[in-house]
XYZ file of C-alpha atoms in Angstrom:
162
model
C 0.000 0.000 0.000
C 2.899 2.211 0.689
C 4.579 2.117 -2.669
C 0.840 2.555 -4.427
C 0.816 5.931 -1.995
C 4.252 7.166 -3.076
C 3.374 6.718 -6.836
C 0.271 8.523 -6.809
C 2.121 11.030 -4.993
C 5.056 11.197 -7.431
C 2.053 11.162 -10.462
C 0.289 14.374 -8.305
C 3.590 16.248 -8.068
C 4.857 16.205 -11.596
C 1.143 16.751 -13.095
C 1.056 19.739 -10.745
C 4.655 21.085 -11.655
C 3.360 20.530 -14.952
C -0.242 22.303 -14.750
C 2.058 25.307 -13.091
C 4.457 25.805 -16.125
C 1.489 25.335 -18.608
C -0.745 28.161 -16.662
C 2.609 30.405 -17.083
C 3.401 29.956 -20.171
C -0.511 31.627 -21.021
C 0.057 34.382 -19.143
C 2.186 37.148 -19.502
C 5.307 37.352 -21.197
C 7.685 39.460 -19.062
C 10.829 40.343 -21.813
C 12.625 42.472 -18.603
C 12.140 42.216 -14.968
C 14.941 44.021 -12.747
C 15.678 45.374 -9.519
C 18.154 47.333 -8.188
C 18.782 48.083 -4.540
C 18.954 51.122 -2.922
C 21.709 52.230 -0.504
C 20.635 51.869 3.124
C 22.407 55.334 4.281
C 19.141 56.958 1.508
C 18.714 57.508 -1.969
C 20.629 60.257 -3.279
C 19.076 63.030 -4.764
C 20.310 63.378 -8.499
C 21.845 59.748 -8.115
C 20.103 57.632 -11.205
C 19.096 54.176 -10.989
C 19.821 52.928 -14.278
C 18.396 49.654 -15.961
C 19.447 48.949 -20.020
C 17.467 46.415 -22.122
C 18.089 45.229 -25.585
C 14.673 45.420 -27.594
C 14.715 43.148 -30.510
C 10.963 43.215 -31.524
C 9.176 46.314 -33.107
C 5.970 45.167 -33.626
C 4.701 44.209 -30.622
C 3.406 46.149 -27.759
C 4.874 45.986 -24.571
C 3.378 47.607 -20.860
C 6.321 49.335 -18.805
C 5.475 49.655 -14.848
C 8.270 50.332 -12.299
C 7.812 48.794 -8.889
C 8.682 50.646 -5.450
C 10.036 48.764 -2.174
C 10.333 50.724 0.813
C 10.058 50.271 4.325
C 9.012 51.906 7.762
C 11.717 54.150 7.708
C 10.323 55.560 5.109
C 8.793 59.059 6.096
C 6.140 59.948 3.295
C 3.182 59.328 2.369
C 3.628 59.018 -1.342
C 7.001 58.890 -3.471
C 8.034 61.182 -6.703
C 10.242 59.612 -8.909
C 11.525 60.988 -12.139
C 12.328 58.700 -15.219
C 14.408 59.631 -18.247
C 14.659 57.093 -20.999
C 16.593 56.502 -23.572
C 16.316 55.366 -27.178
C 19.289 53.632 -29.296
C 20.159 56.481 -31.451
C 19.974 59.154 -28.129
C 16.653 60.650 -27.749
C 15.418 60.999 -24.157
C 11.767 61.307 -22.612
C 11.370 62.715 -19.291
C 8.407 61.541 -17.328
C 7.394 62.271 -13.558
C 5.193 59.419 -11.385
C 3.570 59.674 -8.216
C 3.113 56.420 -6.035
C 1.183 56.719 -3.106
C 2.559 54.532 -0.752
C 0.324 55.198 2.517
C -3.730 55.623 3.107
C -4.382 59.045 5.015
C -4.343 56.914 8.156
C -0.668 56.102 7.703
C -1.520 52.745 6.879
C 1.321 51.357 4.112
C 0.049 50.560 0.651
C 0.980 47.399 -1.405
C 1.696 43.563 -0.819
C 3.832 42.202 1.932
C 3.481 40.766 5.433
C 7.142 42.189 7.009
C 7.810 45.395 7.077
C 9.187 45.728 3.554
C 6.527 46.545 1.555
C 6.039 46.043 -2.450
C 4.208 48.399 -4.914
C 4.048 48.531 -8.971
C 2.938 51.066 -11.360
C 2.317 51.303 -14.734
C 4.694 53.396 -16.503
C 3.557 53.277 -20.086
C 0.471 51.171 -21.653
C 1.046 49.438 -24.979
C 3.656 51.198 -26.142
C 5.901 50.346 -28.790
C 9.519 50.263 -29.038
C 10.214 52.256 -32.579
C 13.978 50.917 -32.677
C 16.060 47.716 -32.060
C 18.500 47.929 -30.045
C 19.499 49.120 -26.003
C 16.714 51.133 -24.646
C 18.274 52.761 -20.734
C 16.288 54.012 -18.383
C 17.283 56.250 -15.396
C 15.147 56.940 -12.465
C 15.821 59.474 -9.970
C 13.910 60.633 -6.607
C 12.037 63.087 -6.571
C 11.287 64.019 -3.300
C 13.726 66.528 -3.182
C 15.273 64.812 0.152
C 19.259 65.011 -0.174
C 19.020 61.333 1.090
C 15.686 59.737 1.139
C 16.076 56.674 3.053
C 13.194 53.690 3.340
C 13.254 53.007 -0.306
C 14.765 49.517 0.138
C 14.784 49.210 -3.651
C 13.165 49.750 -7.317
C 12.526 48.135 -10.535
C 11.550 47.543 -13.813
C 9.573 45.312 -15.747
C 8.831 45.406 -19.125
C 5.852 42.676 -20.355
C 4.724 41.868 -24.008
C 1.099 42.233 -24.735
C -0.766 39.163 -25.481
């Protein structure tokens, strides 16, 4: 009876690992997902995070969000940042985002049970990339702080449309 158990258990993990990588694989496609972390002493103001991704597809559209971790040390209630991007042959946008990070009650915003906690945004909507090549993007603090500190860390993650 034993070695009937541990089969069908065997058979229930792999058709699980397999239902999991099937479920993912109809979702969405995520072509850049980084974080970088952020100095404990603060964030510097006028100090760029920088991430660089090689596009190599034109024609499809892509959402952009960037995603905020900060902690209880962190003394806002929301969080500027400022992004500059860059295209292969040089030209830059500028863009400014807002991420509130804390109700009016001082209650932090986003997913996680510590006291890290996790919040995205969406940068650009189905946009698409008119070049191949390295696309950079720099974000910067803009809370005007000289060192903002509870922003544990930020990122980037750039998904293909379906």
């Amino acid at each position: 009876m034993k070695q009937i158990l541990h089969h069908s258990n065997n058979l229930l993990i792999a058709l699980s690992v397999g239902l999991l990588f099937s479920l993912q694989s109809c979702g969405e496609k995520s072509v850049y997902n980084e974080y970088n972390k952020i100095a404990t002493v603060g964030w510097d103001f006028g100090t760029p995070v920088r991430f660089e991704t090689e596009i190599n597809d034109t024609l499809s559209a892509y959402d952009i969000t960037i995603q905020v971790r900060n902690n209880t040390d962190y003394a806002y209630q929301n969080f500027w940042i400022f992004v500059e991007s860059t295209s292969p042959s040089g030209i830059v946008a500028k863009d400014t985002l807002e991420f509130l990070l804390a109700d009016n009650t001082g209650k932090w915003l986003g997913k996680g049970i510590s006291s890290t906690k996790e919040i995205s945004g969406l940068y650009l909507e189905n946009i698409k990339f008119p070049e191949l090549g390295t696309y950079s993007f720099s974000l910067y603090q803009g809370m005007r702080s000289a060192s903002l500190k509870g922003i544990e860390s930020v990122g980037l993650r750039i998904v293909k449309r379906q």
